[in-house]
Amino acid sequence: MTILSFCFLIFSIFEVVSAQITTQPSEVAAITKLIDYWSLKSKLNLTMDPCTPGAPWAAETANPRVACDCPVNICHITHLKIYALDISGELPQELFELAELMDLNLGQNILSGSIPPEIGNLYNMQYLSLGINNFSGLVPVEFGNLTKLKSLSFSSNNFNGPLPVDLGKLTSLEQLYIDSSGVSRPFPQELSNLKSLHTVWASDNSFTGKLPEFFGSFTNLTTLRLEGTDLKGPIPSSYAALTKLEDLRIGDLSGEDSTLDFLINLTSLSILSLRSSQVNGEIPSQIGTFPNLQSLDLSFNKLTGSIPNSFQDSQSLRFVYLGSNMLTGEIPSNIITPQLRALDVSFNSITGNLPANFAKIGRSLNVVGTLVNGDGLLDGKASEISQCLQSDKKCTEKFPINSFAVKCGGSQQISSDGVKFDDDSETLGASSIYTSSNNNWAVSNMGSFISNPNGPQYTAQTASQITNTLDSELYKTARISPNSLRYYGLGLRNGRYNVELHFSEIQMDDSESWRGLGKRSFDIYVQGERVVQDFNIKKEAGGSKRALVKLFEANVTNTNIDIHFKWAGKGTCCIPVQSTFGPLVSAIHVSQVSNPSGSSNDSKRVGRIVGITIGAVGAMFVTASVFYLWRVKKTPKHILVGTDSPKKKPTV
């Protein structure tokens, strides 16, 4: 080696040593203050430069995570993840000094306050997740400055007001998660610019106006969720262009009726739910031929005609829900395949016999409220009741009863005031009807918790003590449903009845954690009349694991009573785990009113329920000459129905 070469080598080494990579000092100061502000020192102790290569906090699996980009000698923090660590407070100004951030994930915490306008200074942002927090105020118009955004999530928060028109500037946006965010009013027309969108979750918001026609121009869409809003139909014919859709969920519409014609070419669908969407007409036969369709929910609509024969021998269908329509004809004989797990055709004018191989799905076949000969599926009493409910004939009972009580989802129990609650621990499926051993009541369930990490469970339980009651054990189990849960009193003496419904929120807690941010909402119907809308157990009881009793009155005119708990698309979907939503009930007690005035006996009964909040709703009457389920056949919906991160996976 020559002296010249040696000198060049020494100079090069000196250059490398003297040019040690360091993080921008202002960013080091900012991240240090953020760690202090959110009390993260025990989880993120930056003992060296934040952008040190190979640092443990830089790994993709790290949480908290700080990762950098070092284009020249100065590094910049580009990735910050503080996910599900229950950090609280507002967004401090130091956060916006990390001007080179590309990926910010603050999801599943308890951050509050409004989002400062300085969020719009993070021009390089591509992935922004603020979902499942307590943010409030207006959605900032400054989001519109983040034109490089590919994914934006602010679901499950407490915002108010409209979506800002500036979101229409985010033409690179591919994922938009705004479900349960609190926003309202019509979708801004400016959002029609978002042609790159392939995922939209927008359920459980107070959107108004008609379903946006411009969604039909989002031809890259693979997932669209629009349930539990105040939007009106019809479903635009322009949606026929969404041929890449794999998951379509529209529900709870009011306004004009829709048909299913727009679906004919949407052959990529795997999940299709148009529950309670004012859909009329016949079911197109093409739907039965979709090669990937696994879950089909067309319940609570106005569909007519018969079930298409194309549903026979399907190689993909697993869950089929067609209940509460005006379908006629017979169930296709070969509709039950090895793949099918649940079939619900309840409350239709369907006739004939059970399909071949019906025993293969057993309790996951529901034909209650039809004219199908269900003797092989239901016991004699339930089959008789099913036929009686659907037809116009007058039902009588040789040995009528005047009360029944059910411990929903649990074993028999006698309450502190002597009421015997029957065992209701029978395992139900995704479409089930079960009759009690004493033939006094029945229960049916409809719906699928497909993405529940705990599997397809339709009961909930807790070991915790339930407060605000003398009967804690009565509330430690409950029936739950993703869609429709109904209890039927059978063979009752006609007359006026007290309907006592017991609730306690045992799935969602109320802790000072992101796990306490869940909101359950469902509607309650008694004898077809909606008596409570948007019922939130935790809110009304004053917290989780607290007992709540609601008391109603109803008339029995045809020996039966129908108590229906129905999900209307509202409430959070994924707190504390995916598929935590839908109706929940702990116990039911129905008893005939012995005193016609009801005042004396009712007050004594209420007085015995020590420490329990009772919500009493005015008396509801059903005209004796019109049978409830005859009305359902004529009008399939219930009377009075008015209407998180970039890596977030779709759930059902």
XYZ file of C-alpha atoms in Angstrom:
652
model
C 0.000 0.000 0.000
C 1.409 3.363 -0.998
C 1.627 6.261 1.393
C -1.022 8.037 -0.689
C -3.447 5.117 -0.417
C -2.861 4.844 3.313
C -3.567 8.523 3.810
C -6.804 8.236 1.761
C -7.998 5.317 3.937
C -7.314 7.199 7.145
C -9.165 10.229 5.773
C -12.175 8.076 4.835
C -12.384 6.523 8.290
C -12.164 9.966 9.816
C -14.995 11.143 7.556
C -17.259 8.249 8.669
C -16.512 8.726 12.348
C -16.990 12.456 12.170
C -20.320 12.011 10.359
C -22.130 9.872 12.933
C -25.854 9.654 12.143
C -27.960 11.545 14.674
C -31.619 12.422 15.040
C -32.791 15.973 14.418
C -32.334 17.596 17.880
C -35.795 19.198 17.898
C -37.351 15.784 17.286
C -35.318 14.226 20.110
C -36.636 16.911 22.454
C -40.200 16.389 21.204
C -40.231 12.604 21.580
C -38.699 12.933 25.069
C -41.470 15.294 26.136
C -44.121 13.001 24.643
C -42.763 10.064 26.646
C -42.990 12.139 29.813
C -46.451 13.518 28.991
C -47.901 10.056 28.377
C -45.942 8.407 31.253
C -44.226 5.907 28.979
C -40.740 5.830 30.502
C -41.231 2.316 31.835
C -42.139 1.109 28.332
C -39.926 3.328 26.180
C -36.645 4.317 27.798
C -34.587 6.121 25.166
C -31.135 5.682 26.665
C -29.503 6.435 23.316
C -30.294 8.312 20.147
C -33.903 7.475 19.080
C -32.727 6.561 15.577
C -29.894 4.252 16.620
C -29.780 1.393 14.094
C -31.100 -1.860 15.518
C -32.708 -0.234 18.571
C -35.342 -2.508 20.194
C -38.035 0.145 19.884
C -37.598 0.309 16.093
C -38.806 -3.237 15.353
C -42.132 -3.495 13.513
C -43.571 -5.549 16.385
C -42.473 -3.065 19.061
C -45.122 -1.166 21.024
C -44.373 1.648 21.724
C -42.484 1.979 18.484
C -40.185 4.722 17.226
C -38.649 4.209 13.787
C -36.704 6.557 11.571
C -35.539 7.415 8.092
C -31.967 8.654 7.619
C -31.589 9.995 4.065
C -28.337 11.884 4.843
C -26.510 12.535 8.082
C -29.598 13.690 9.990
C -32.344 11.163 10.880
C -36.014 11.950 11.201
C -38.647 10.083 13.184
C -41.103 8.729 10.609
C -43.044 6.057 12.551
C -44.645 6.424 15.974
C -46.916 3.772 17.461
C -48.439 3.979 20.933
C -51.197 1.421 20.568
C -53.667 0.203 23.220
C -51.549 1.454 26.131
C -54.259 3.634 27.732
C -52.400 6.899 27.310
C -54.633 9.828 28.229
C -54.788 13.576 27.918
C -54.938 15.658 24.774
C -52.606 15.730 21.793
C -49.666 17.922 22.910
C -48.010 20.405 20.567
C -44.745 18.440 20.712
C -46.362 15.762 18.571
C -46.538 18.144 15.633
C -42.812 18.889 15.840
C -42.284 15.403 14.407
C -42.835 16.938 11.008
C -41.564 13.952 8.992
C -44.034 11.448 10.424
C -45.382 9.037 7.822
C -47.146 6.556 10.118
C -48.847 7.590 13.366
C -50.846 5.003 15.309
C -52.450 6.210 18.549
C -55.401 3.808 18.338
C -57.127 2.170 21.314
C -56.246 4.658 24.020
C -58.258 7.205 26.008
C -57.035 10.395 24.391
C -59.534 13.243 24.605
C -60.199 16.805 23.555
C -60.273 18.118 20.024
C -57.666 17.373 17.389
C -55.519 20.525 16.998
C -55.345 22.155 13.568
C -51.586 21.585 13.616
C -52.332 18.003 12.554
C -52.456 19.462 9.072
C -48.725 20.285 9.228
C -47.744 16.609 9.045
C -47.637 16.728 5.247
C -45.812 13.422 4.800
C -48.410 11.368 6.691
C -49.541 8.210 4.896
C -51.114 6.150 7.706
C -53.012 7.930 10.485
C -54.912 5.954 13.127
C -56.769 7.746 15.924
C -59.582 5.198 16.330
C -61.045 4.030 19.659
C -60.358 7.099 21.771
C -62.378 9.898 23.358
C -61.718 12.676 20.868
C -64.505 15.235 20.519
C -65.357 18.403 18.660
C -65.397 18.728 14.903
C -63.385 16.550 12.572
C -60.561 18.959 11.649
C -60.646 20.437 8.166
C -56.845 20.269 8.288
C -57.038 16.536 7.545
C -57.452 17.778 3.994
C -53.804 18.954 3.993
C -52.549 15.383 4.373
C -52.748 14.649 0.675
C -50.357 11.685 0.880
C -52.696 9.772 3.190
C -53.428 6.192 2.210
C -55.288 5.216 5.396
C -57.285 7.369 7.821
C -59.025 6.045 10.929
C -60.926 8.013 13.537
C -63.626 5.431 14.307
C -65.155 4.984 17.783
C -64.801 8.545 19.030
C -67.141 11.352 20.095
C -66.900 13.831 17.248
C -69.890 15.860 16.150
C -70.968 17.721 13.072
C -70.324 16.882 9.439
C -67.408 15.369 7.616
C -65.302 18.293 6.319
C -65.467 18.863 2.581
C -61.647 19.070 2.638
C -61.484 15.274 2.924
C -62.216 15.356 -0.782
C -58.579 16.428 -1.317
C -57.277 13.047 -0.126
C -57.204 11.517 -3.569
C -54.581 8.909 -2.563
C -56.785 7.575 0.261
C -57.375 3.825 0.112
C -58.837 3.085 3.572
C -61.356 5.173 5.531
C -62.515 3.995 8.971
C -65.079 6.386 10.468
C -67.592 3.970 12.043
C -69.077 5.041 15.412
C -67.207 8.336 15.206
C -70.198 10.587 15.981
C -70.287 12.446 12.662
C -73.579 13.393 11.054
C -75.340 15.176 8.164
C -75.088 14.200 4.496
C -71.902 12.886 2.926
C -70.162 15.858 1.255
C -70.276 15.670 -2.527
C -66.546 16.483 -2.514
C -65.853 12.943 -1.296
C -66.638 11.791 -4.820
C -62.984 12.584 -5.610
C -61.753 9.644 -3.524
C -61.499 7.227 -6.430
C -58.668 5.217 -4.812
C -60.797 4.003 -1.898
C -61.018 0.249 -1.475
C -62.241 0.097 2.168
C -64.958 2.226 3.809
C -66.338 1.585 7.294
C -68.981 4.231 8.044
C -71.667 2.435 10.103
C -73.237 3.753 13.322
C -73.175 7.442 12.432
C -76.017 9.943 12.063
C -75.598 10.435 8.334
C -78.681 11.879 6.688
C -79.983 12.236 3.164
C -79.978 9.545 0.523
C -77.346 6.882 0.008
C -74.645 8.697 -1.979
C -74.912 8.024 -5.681
C -71.208 8.777 -6.091
C -70.178 5.695 -4.112
C -70.923 3.864 -7.331
C -67.873 5.547 -8.883
C -65.520 4.006 -6.299
C -64.823 1.050 -8.562
C -61.844 -0.096 -6.456
C -64.045 -0.733 -3.411
C -63.728 -4.182 -1.860
C -65.424 -3.349 1.485
C -68.358 -1.012 2.148
C -70.187 -0.819 5.483
C -73.144 1.530 5.929
C -75.349 0.127 8.706
C -77.096 1.924 11.545
C -77.299 5.393 9.971
C -80.178 7.750 9.161
C -79.626 7.369 5.426
C -82.541 6.790 3.080
C -82.969 4.538 0.099
C -83.176 3.504 -2.562
C -79.851 1.772 -3.077
C -78.527 3.534 -6.201
C -78.311 1.535 -9.397
C -74.809 2.974 -9.812
C -73.610 0.478 -7.179
C -73.829 -2.148 -9.924
C -70.394 -0.890 -11.040
C -68.750 -2.023 -7.768
C -67.722 -5.368 -9.207
C -64.684 -5.711 -6.921
C -66.808 -5.692 -3.772
C -66.135 -8.610 -1.442
C -67.935 -7.300 1.659
C -71.106 -5.196 1.294
C -73.201 -4.267 4.319
C -76.007 -1.746 4.003
C -78.797 -1.738 6.553
C -81.448 0.111 8.505
C -82.604 2.308 5.637
C -85.789 4.321 5.472
C -87.334 6.077 2.509
C -87.908 4.537 -0.905
C -87.801 0.818 -1.582
C -84.929 -0.847 -3.433
C -84.569 -3.944 -5.560
C -81.680 -6.390 -5.771
C -81.073 -5.830 -9.467
C -77.833 -3.939 -8.844
C -76.261 -7.109 -7.403
C -76.381 -9.239 -10.528
C -72.745 -8.649 -11.580
C -71.185 -8.341 -8.092
C -69.835 -11.877 -8.312
C -66.818 -11.255 -6.050
C -69.007 -10.895 -2.942
C -68.151 -13.022 0.066
C -70.338 -11.198 2.629
C -73.630 -9.594 1.582
C -75.929 -8.030 4.163
C -78.864 -5.808 3.211
C -80.783 -6.368 6.438
C -83.677 -3.927 7.062
C -83.037 -2.026 3.833
C -86.563 -1.663 2.410
C -85.754 -4.190 -0.317
C -88.680 -5.540 -2.329
C -89.174 -7.746 -5.368
C -87.732 -11.197 -5.947
C -84.290 -12.584 -5.139
C -82.280 -12.730 -8.382
C -81.274 -16.292 -9.189
C -77.747 -15.099 -10.028
C -76.997 -14.569 -6.321
C -77.097 -18.309 -5.742
C -74.319 -18.779 -8.291
C -71.806 -16.335 -6.802
C -68.710 -18.540 -6.320
C -67.371 -16.854 -3.156
C -70.564 -15.886 -1.335
C -70.438 -17.289 2.204
C -72.777 -15.085 4.260
C -76.102 -13.765 2.908
C -78.457 -11.676 5.064
C -81.604 -10.312 3.407
C -83.765 -10.447 6.539
C -86.407 -7.877 7.577
C -87.258 -6.720 4.079
C -90.205 -7.010 1.683
C -88.950 -9.748 -0.602
C -91.535 -11.749 -2.505
C -91.519 -14.811 -4.701
C -89.738 -18.043 -3.846
C -86.208 -18.925 -2.784
C -84.290 -19.438 -6.050
C -83.410 -23.011 -6.969
C -79.895 -21.719 -7.709
C -79.315 -21.815 -3.934
C -79.252 -25.601 -4.184
C -75.922 -27.425 -4.156
C -73.989 -24.204 -3.456
C -70.311 -24.835 -2.820
C -69.811 -21.579 -0.895
C -72.914 -20.565 1.102
C -72.487 -21.036 4.865
C -75.037 -18.635 6.399
C -78.364 -17.745 4.767
C -80.794 -15.382 6.522
C -84.083 -14.703 4.735
C -86.375 -14.264 7.741
C -89.183 -11.697 8.083
C -89.997 -11.227 4.413
C -93.000 -12.180 2.259
C -91.456 -15.185 0.539
C -93.704 -17.985 -0.699
C -93.267 -21.417 -2.233
C -91.161 -24.193 -0.741
C -87.602 -24.408 0.535
C -85.420 -25.828 -2.277
C -84.938 -29.498 -1.493
C -81.144 -29.550 -1.892
C -80.336 -26.221 -0.282
C -78.569 -27.919 2.639
C -75.018 -28.760 1.616
C -71.947 -29.831 3.588
C -70.864 -26.180 3.668
C -74.143 -24.713 4.984
C -74.134 -23.938 8.713
C -77.322 -21.926 9.159
C -80.590 -21.342 7.303
C -83.266 -18.957 8.572
C -86.534 -18.626 6.666
C -88.680 -17.703 9.686
C -91.768 -15.484 9.426
C -92.464 -16.029 5.742
C -95.415 -17.631 3.956
C -93.281 -20.597 2.959
C -94.985 -24.006 2.783
C -94.084 -27.630 2.162
C -91.733 -29.938 3.990
C -88.305 -29.534 5.531
C -85.513 -29.760 2.950
C -83.550 -32.956 2.467
C -80.685 -33.512 4.912
C -82.173 -30.942 7.320
C -80.797 -32.936 10.241
C -77.238 -32.042 9.184
C -77.619 -28.502 10.481
C -80.130 -29.416 13.219
C -80.757 -26.484 15.504
C -79.362 -24.071 12.940
C -82.505 -24.324 10.795
C -85.301 -21.929 11.756
C -88.778 -22.241 10.195
C -90.838 -20.704 13.022
C -93.655 -18.497 11.792
C -93.960 -20.354 8.485
C -96.329 -23.004 7.134
C -93.495 -25.490 6.681
C -94.187 -28.908 8.183
C -91.611 -28.718 10.942
C -92.594 -31.860 12.842
C -89.189 -33.382 12.249
C -87.372 -30.314 13.562
C -89.608 -28.923 16.299
C -91.429 -30.738 19.053
C -95.171 -31.065 18.662
C -96.006 -28.036 20.753
C -93.559 -25.722 18.947
C -94.664 -26.965 15.539
C -98.285 -26.315 16.449
C -97.450 -22.835 17.705
C -95.431 -22.079 14.568
C -98.344 -23.029 12.330
C -100.788 -21.152 14.539
C -98.786 -17.944 14.494
C -98.494 -17.831 10.736
C -102.104 -18.637 9.919
C -105.256 -16.673 10.682
C -106.872 -19.321 12.814
C -107.687 -18.691 16.423
C -105.381 -20.521 18.819
C -106.661 -22.028 22.022
C -104.904 -23.811 24.833
C -106.477 -26.616 26.892
C -104.304 -25.891 29.917
C -103.342 -22.201 29.653
C -100.679 -20.689 31.883
C -100.571 -17.144 33.213
C -96.811 -16.645 33.713
C -93.348 -17.859 32.790
C -89.789 -16.849 33.691
C -86.488 -17.556 31.936
C -82.877 -17.332 33.116
C -81.446 -16.326 29.747
C -78.299 -18.255 28.905
C -78.055 -19.884 32.332
C -79.346 -22.554 34.656
C -82.545 -22.586 36.725
C -82.689 -20.127 39.588
C -85.176 -18.934 42.194
C -84.983 -15.204 42.814
C -85.047 -13.501 46.193
C -88.764 -12.792 45.795
C -89.606 -16.395 44.960
C -89.836 -16.362 41.164
C -88.578 -19.572 39.555
C -86.549 -18.768 36.424
C -86.327 -21.740 34.059
C -83.067 -23.147 32.738
C -82.080 -21.639 29.377
C -78.572 -23.043 28.957
C -79.278 -24.912 25.718
C -76.632 -24.266 23.051
C -78.065 -22.312 20.147
C -76.638 -21.948 16.666
C -76.580 -19.144 14.122
C -80.226 -19.818 13.233
C -82.034 -21.646 16.014
C -85.380 -22.265 17.662
C -85.521 -24.053 21.023
C -88.609 -24.873 23.096
C -88.405 -25.259 26.874
C -88.942 -28.660 28.427
C -92.186 -27.467 30.031
C -93.426 -26.060 26.672
C -94.122 -22.694 28.299
C -91.723 -20.656 26.187
C -89.340 -20.790 23.241
C -86.286 -18.833 22.105
C -84.888 -18.182 18.644
C -81.626 -16.644 17.519
C -80.547 -15.338 14.129
C -77.134 -14.045 13.090
C -73.428 -14.867 12.993
C -70.466 -13.619 15.019
C -68.113 -14.732 12.258
C -65.054 -12.812 13.477
C -65.498 -13.409 17.194
C -62.044 -14.483 18.474
C -63.800 -16.699 21.020
C -65.739 -18.570 18.349
C -69.489 -18.649 17.591
C -70.823 -18.039 21.089
C -74.382 -16.910 21.773
C -74.172 -16.586 25.539
C -72.090 -14.357 27.800
C -71.017 -14.908 31.374
C -69.048 -13.239 34.131
C -67.667 -14.234 37.518
C -67.975 -10.677 38.834
C -70.580 -9.659 41.374
C -73.510 -7.711 39.963
C -74.439 -4.630 41.944
C -77.775 -2.859 42.406
C -79.638 -6.128 43.025
C -80.305 -8.831 45.611
C -80.029 -11.461 42.860
C -76.483 -11.158 41.551
C -76.463 -14.713 40.138
C -79.451 -13.915 37.942
C -77.323 -11.502 35.914
C -74.093 -13.467 35.581
C -75.195 -15.116 32.345
C -77.023 -13.692 29.357
C -78.159 -14.510 25.858
C -76.494 -12.447 23.141
C -77.133 -12.185 19.422
C -75.531 -10.391 16.474
C -78.901 -9.646 14.916
C -82.217 -10.948 16.246
C -83.066 -12.642 19.552
C -86.690 -13.528 20.322
C -88.482 -15.113 23.256
C -92.000 -16.461 22.841
C -94.482 -17.187 25.609
C -96.578 -20.201 24.554
C -100.062 -21.258 25.594
C -100.833 -18.192 27.685
C -104.280 -17.291 28.949
C -105.414 -14.286 26.938
C -105.332 -11.000 28.829
C -103.031 -8.227 29.977
C -99.472 -9.053 31.131
C -96.529 -7.463 32.870
C -93.302 -8.001 30.919
C -90.266 -7.701 33.163
C -86.896 -7.646 31.380
C -83.629 -7.963 33.304
C -80.333 -6.611 31.972
C -76.723 -6.166 33.022
C -73.827 -5.257 30.746
C -71.326 -8.049 31.380
C -69.315 -7.929 28.135
C -68.318 -4.265 28.027
C -66.705 -2.778 31.109
C -66.693 0.832 32.249
C -63.076 1.031 33.368
C -60.823 4.011 32.708
C -59.345 2.229 29.742
C -60.022 1.970 26.018
C -61.799 -1.282 26.917
C -64.440 0.825 28.646
C -65.306 2.802 25.501
C -67.642 0.193 24.001
C -71.266 1.164 23.354
C -74.034 -1.429 22.911
C -77.267 -0.352 21.284
C -80.353 -2.340 20.254
C -84.127 -2.037 20.008
C -86.779 -3.850 22.060
C -90.164 -4.919 20.700
C -93.072 -6.430 22.623
C -95.924 -7.907 20.567
C -94.495 -6.244 17.470
C -94.417 -2.733 18.906
C -91.059 -1.043 19.429
C -91.037 -0.037 23.083
C -87.387 1.061 23.344
C -85.126 2.392 20.606
C -81.319 2.552 20.832
C -81.261 0.877 24.239
C -77.855 1.154 25.946
C -77.716 -1.051 29.048
C -74.527 0.402 30.473
C -75.650 3.987 30.046
C -79.102 3.459 31.558
C -77.891 1.305 34.445
C -75.124 3.774 35.300
C -72.278 1.390 34.536
C -71.408 -2.168 33.652
C -72.162 -5.145 35.894
C -75.093 -3.251 37.414
C -78.602 -4.702 37.367
C -81.364 -2.978 35.456
C -85.021 -3.998 35.130
C -87.430 -2.560 32.603
C -91.172 -3.142 32.967
C -93.765 -3.053 30.191
C -97.348 -4.161 29.671
C -98.743 -6.090 26.726
C -101.949 -7.768 25.606
C -102.097 -11.457 24.735
C -104.943 -12.166 22.316
C -103.899 -15.434 20.672
C -102.221 -17.356 23.549
C -98.706 -16.161 22.598
C -96.356 -13.297 23.378
C -93.365 -12.212 21.300
C -90.466 -10.355 22.954
C -87.917 -9.318 20.364
C -84.431 -7.862 20.861
C -83.146 -6.544 17.533
C -79.852 -5.003 16.466
C -80.309 -1.944 14.239
C -76.697 -1.531 13.163
C -75.745 0.826 15.997
C -73.101 0.692 18.714
C -69.406 -0.060 18.467
C -68.361 -3.260 16.732
C -65.021 -4.164 18.234
C -64.612 -3.139 21.897
C -63.178 -4.898 23.866
C -62.813 -7.511 21.090
C -64.112 -7.886 17.559
C -67.784 -8.841 17.233
C -68.902 -7.352 20.545
C -72.290 -5.881 19.686
C -75.962 -6.749 19.392
C -78.756 -7.553 21.882
C -78.042 -8.900 25.364
C -80.620 -9.970 27.979
C -80.165 -11.624 31.374
C -83.658 -12.778 32.379
C -87.342 -12.460 31.512
C -90.428 -12.710 33.716
C -93.912 -12.427 32.199
C -97.001 -12.570 34.441
C -100.654 -11.826 33.967
C -102.010 -8.676 35.582
C -104.529 -9.869 38.154
C -105.858 -6.423 39.021
C -107.370 -4.791 35.913
C -106.244 -1.360 37.066
C -102.765 -2.728 37.596
C -101.854 0.026 40.056
C -101.930 -1.765 43.410
C -100.317 -5.039 42.428
C -97.811 -3.360 40.133
C -96.588 -1.063 42.877
C -96.158 -3.976 45.280
C -94.199 -5.887 42.650
C -91.950 -2.931 41.928
C -91.392 -2.382 45.615
C -90.001 -5.907 45.991
C -87.270 -5.238 43.428
C -84.866 -3.655 45.900
C -82.203 -1.389 44.492
C -83.074 -2.030 40.856
C -83.745 0.751 38.367
C -87.040 0.155 36.619
C -87.888 1.861 33.364
C -91.628 1.778 32.810
C -93.072 2.465 29.388
C -96.780 3.061 28.803
C -99.180 0.245 28.050
C -99.232 -1.187 24.541
C -102.265 -2.807 23.009
C -102.710 -5.021 19.989
C -106.208 -5.106 18.486
C -107.786 -8.438 19.352
C -109.114 -9.022 15.858
C -105.683 -8.696 14.184
C -103.073 -11.303 14.994
C -99.511 -10.101 15.402
C -97.738 -12.483 13.151
C -100.370 -12.112 10.457
C -99.246 -8.479 10.397
C -95.634 -9.574 10.118
C -96.549 -11.581 7.037
C -98.179 -8.504 5.482
C -95.483 -6.063 6.634
C -92.234 -7.922 7.329
C -90.643 -5.153 9.319
C -91.892 -4.337 12.777
C -94.507 -1.647 12.976
C -93.058 1.773 13.885
C -89.579 0.982 12.681
C -88.094 4.270 11.564
C -85.748 3.887 10.345
C -58.736 1.252 13.220
C -56.013 1.304 12.150
C -54.625 0.625 8.635
C -54.227 -2.996 9.641
C -57.792 -3.258 10.918
C -59.384 -6.451 9.601
C -63.015 -6.676 8.541
C -65.328 -8.323 11.048
C -68.874 -9.575 11.035
